[in-house]
GROMACS .gro file of N, CA and C in nm:
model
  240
    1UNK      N    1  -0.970   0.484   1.067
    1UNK     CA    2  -0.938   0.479   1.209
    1UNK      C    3  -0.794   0.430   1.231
    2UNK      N    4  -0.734   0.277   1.183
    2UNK     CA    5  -0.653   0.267   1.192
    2UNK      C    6  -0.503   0.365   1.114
    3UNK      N    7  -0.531   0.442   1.000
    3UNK     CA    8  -0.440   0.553   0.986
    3UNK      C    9  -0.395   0.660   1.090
    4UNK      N   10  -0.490   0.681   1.154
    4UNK     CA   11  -0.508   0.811   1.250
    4UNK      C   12  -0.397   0.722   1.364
    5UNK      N   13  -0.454   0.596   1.414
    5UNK     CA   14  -0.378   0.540   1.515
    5UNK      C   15  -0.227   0.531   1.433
    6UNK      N   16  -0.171   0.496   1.367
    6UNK     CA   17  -0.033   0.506   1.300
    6UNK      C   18  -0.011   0.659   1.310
    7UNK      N   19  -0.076   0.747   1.242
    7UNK     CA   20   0.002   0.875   1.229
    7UNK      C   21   0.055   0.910   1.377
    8UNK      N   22  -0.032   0.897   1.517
    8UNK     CA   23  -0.001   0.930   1.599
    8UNK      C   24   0.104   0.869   1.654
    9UNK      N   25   0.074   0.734   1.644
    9UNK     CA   26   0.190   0.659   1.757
    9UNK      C   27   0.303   0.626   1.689
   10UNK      N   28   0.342   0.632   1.534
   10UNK     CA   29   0.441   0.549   1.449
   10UNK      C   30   0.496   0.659   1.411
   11UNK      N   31   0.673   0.760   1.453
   11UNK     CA   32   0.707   0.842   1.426
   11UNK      C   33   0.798   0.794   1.283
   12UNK      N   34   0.850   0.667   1.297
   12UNK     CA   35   0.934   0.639   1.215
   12UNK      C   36   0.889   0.632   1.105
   13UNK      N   37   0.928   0.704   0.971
   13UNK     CA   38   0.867   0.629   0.859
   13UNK      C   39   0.899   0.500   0.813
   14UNK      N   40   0.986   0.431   0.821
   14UNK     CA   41   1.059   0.304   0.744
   14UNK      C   42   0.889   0.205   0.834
   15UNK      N   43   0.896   0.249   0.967
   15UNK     CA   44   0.794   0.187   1.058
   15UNK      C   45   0.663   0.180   0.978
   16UNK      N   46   0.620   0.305   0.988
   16UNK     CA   47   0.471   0.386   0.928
   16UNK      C   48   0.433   0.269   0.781
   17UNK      N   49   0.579   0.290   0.683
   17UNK     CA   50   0.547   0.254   0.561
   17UNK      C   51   0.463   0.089   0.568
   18UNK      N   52   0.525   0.036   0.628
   18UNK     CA   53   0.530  -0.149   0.677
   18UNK      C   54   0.410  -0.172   0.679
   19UNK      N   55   0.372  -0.059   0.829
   19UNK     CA   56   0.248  -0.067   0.934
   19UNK      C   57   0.135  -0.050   0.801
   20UNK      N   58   0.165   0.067   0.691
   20UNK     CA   59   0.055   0.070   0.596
   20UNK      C   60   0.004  -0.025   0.567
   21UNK      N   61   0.161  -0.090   0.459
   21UNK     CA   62   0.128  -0.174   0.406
   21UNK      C   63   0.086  -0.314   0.453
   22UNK      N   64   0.091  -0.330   0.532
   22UNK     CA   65   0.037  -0.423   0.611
   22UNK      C   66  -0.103  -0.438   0.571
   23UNK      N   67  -0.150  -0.278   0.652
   23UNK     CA   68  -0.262  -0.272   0.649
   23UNK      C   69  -0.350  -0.292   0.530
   24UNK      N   70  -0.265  -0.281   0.412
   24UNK     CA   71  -0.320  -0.289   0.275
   24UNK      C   72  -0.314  -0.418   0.246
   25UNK      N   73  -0.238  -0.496   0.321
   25UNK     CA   74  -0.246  -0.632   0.298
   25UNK      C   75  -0.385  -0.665   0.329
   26UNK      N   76  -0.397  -0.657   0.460
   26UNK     CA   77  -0.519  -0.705   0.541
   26UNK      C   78  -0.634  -0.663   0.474
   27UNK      N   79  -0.689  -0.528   0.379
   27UNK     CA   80  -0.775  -0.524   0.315
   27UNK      C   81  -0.795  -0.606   0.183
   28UNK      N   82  -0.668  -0.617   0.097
   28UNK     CA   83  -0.674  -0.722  -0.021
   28UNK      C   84  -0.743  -0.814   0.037
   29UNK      N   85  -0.702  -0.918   0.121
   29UNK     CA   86  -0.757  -1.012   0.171
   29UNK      C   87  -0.884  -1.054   0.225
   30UNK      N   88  -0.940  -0.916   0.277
   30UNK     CA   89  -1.092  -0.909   0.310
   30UNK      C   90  -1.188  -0.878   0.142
   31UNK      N   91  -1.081  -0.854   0.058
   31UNK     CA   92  -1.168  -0.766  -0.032
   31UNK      C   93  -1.173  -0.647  -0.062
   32UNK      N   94  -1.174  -0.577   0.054
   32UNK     CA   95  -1.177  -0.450   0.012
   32UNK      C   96  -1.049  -0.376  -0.075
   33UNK      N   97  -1.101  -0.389  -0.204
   33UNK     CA   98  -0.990  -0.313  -0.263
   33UNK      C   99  -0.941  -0.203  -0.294
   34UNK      N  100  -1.046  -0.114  -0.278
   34UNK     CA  101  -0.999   0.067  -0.268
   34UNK      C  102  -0.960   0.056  -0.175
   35UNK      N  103  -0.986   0.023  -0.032
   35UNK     CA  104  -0.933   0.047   0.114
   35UNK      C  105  -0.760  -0.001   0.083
   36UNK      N  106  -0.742  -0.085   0.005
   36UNK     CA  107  -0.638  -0.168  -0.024
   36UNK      C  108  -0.547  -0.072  -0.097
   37UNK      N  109  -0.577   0.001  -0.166
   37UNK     CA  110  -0.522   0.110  -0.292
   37UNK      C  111  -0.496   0.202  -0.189
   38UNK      N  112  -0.563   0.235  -0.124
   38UNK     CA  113  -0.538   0.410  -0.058
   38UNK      C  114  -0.398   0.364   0.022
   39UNK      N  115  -0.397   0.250   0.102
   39UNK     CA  116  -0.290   0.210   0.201
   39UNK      C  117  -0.172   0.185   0.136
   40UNK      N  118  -0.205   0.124   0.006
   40UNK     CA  119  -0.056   0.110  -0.112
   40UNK      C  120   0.009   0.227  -0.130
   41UNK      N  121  -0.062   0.298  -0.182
   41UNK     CA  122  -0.049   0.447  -0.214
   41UNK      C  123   0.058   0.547  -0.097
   42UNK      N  124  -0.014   0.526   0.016
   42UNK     CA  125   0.056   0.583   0.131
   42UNK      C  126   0.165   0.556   0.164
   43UNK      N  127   0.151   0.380   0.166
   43UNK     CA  128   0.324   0.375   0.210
   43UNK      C  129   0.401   0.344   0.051
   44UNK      N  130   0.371   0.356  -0.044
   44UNK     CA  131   0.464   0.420  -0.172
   44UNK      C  132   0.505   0.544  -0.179
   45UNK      N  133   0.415   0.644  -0.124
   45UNK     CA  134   0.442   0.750  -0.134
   45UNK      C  135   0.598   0.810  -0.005
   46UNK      N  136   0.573   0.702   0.104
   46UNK     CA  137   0.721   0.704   0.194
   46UNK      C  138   0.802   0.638   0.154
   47UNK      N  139   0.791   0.517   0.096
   47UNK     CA  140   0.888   0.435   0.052
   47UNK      C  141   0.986   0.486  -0.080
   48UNK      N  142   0.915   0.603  -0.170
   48UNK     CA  143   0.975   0.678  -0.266
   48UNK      C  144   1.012   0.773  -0.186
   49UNK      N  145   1.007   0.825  -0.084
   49UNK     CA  146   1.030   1.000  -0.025
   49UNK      C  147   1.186   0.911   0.037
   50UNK      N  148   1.205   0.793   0.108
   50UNK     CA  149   1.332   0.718   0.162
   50UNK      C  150   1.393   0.647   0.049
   51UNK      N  151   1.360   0.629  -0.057
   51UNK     CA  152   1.414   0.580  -0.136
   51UNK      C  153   1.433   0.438  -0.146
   52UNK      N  154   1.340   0.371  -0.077
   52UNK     CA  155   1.375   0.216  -0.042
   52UNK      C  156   1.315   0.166  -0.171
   53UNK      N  157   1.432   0.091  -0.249
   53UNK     CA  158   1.312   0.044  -0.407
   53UNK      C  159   1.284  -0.126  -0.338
   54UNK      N  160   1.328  -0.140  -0.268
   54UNK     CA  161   1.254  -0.332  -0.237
   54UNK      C  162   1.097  -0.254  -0.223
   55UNK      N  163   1.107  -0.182  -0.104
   55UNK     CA  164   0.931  -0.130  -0.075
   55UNK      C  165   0.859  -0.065  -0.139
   56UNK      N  166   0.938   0.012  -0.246
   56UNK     CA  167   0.881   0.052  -0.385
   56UNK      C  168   0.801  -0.048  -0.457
   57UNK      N  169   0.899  -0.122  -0.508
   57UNK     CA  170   0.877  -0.274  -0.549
   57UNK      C  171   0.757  -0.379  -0.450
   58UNK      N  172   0.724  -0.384  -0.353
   58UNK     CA  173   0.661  -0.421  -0.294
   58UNK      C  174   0.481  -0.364  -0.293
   59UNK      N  175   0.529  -0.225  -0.270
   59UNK     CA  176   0.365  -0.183  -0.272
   59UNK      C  177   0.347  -0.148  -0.407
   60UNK      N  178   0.405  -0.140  -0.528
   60UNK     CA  179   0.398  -0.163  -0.696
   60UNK      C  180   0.304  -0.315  -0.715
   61UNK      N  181   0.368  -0.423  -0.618
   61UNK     CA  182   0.316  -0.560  -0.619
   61UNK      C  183   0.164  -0.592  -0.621
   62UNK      N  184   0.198  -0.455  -0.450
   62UNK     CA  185   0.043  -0.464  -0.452
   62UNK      C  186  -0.029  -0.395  -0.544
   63UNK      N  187  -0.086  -0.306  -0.590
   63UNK     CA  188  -0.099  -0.259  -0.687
   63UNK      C  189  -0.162  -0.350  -0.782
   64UNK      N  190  -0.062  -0.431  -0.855
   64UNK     CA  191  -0.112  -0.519  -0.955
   64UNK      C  192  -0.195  -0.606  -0.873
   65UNK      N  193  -0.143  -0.674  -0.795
   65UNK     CA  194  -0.252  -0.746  -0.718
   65UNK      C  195  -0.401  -0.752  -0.732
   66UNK      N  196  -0.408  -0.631  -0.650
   66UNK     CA  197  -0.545  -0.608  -0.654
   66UNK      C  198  -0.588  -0.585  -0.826
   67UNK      N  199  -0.578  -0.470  -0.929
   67UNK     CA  200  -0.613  -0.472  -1.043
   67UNK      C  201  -0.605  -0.661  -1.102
   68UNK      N  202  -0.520  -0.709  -1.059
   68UNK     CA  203  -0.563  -0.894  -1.134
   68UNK      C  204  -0.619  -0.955  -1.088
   69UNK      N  205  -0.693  -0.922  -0.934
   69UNK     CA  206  -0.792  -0.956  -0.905
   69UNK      C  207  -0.881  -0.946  -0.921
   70UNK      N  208  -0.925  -0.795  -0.952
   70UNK     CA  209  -0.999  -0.705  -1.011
   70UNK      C  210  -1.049  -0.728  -1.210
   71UNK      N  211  -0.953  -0.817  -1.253
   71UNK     CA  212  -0.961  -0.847  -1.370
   71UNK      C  213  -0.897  -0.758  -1.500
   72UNK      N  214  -0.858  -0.665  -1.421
   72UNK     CA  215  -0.795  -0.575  -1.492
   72UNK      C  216  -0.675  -0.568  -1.559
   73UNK      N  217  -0.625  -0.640  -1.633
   73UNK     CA  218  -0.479  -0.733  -1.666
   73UNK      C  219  -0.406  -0.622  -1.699
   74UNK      N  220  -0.442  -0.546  -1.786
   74UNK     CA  221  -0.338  -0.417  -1.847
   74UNK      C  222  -0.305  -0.322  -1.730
   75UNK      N  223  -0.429  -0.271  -1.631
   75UNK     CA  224  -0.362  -0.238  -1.540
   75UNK      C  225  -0.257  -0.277  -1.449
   76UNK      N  226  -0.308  -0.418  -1.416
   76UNK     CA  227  -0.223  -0.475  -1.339
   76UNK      C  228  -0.080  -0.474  -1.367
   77UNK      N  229  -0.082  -0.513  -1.521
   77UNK     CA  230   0.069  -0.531  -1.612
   77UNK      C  231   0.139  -0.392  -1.615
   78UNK      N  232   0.075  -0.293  -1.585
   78UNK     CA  233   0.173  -0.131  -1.603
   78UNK      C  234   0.227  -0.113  -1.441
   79UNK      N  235   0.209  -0.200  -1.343
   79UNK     CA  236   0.266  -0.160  -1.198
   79UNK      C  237   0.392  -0.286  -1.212
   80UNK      N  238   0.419  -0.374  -1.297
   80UNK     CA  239   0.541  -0.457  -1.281
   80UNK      C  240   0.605  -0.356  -1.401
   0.00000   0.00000   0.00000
């Protein structure tokens, strides 16, 4: 639900990417960690299309995050 509300109202991408990741924040934190992955994913996938490597670097972060939460160390260790 909340994607659909971004695609519509958030033309900017630099905006969109944030608003994702945000949103991927807010799922790490509840737990939900696929919900958490799909939102990483999305705004990596703008943050590489603009070329911004801090936000590259940022949703990469997340990424590991969740997998070392997840217990998954090797995964986690291939997104730094």
């Amino acid at each position: 639900h909340s994607q659909r509300i971004i695609e519509s109202l958030v033309t900017d991408k630099s905006v969109k990417s944030i608003s994702l990741k945000n949103i991927a924040n807010l799922n790490f934190a509840e737990g939900k960690y696929s919900n958490a992955l799909e939102f990483y994913e999305q705004s990596l996938m703008i943050d590489r299309e603009l070329g911004d490597k801090t936000r590259i670097a940022s949703s990469l972060t997340g990424f590991s995050s969740v997998f070392l939460v997840k217990g998954e160390l090797e995964k986690a260790l291939s997104f730094l």
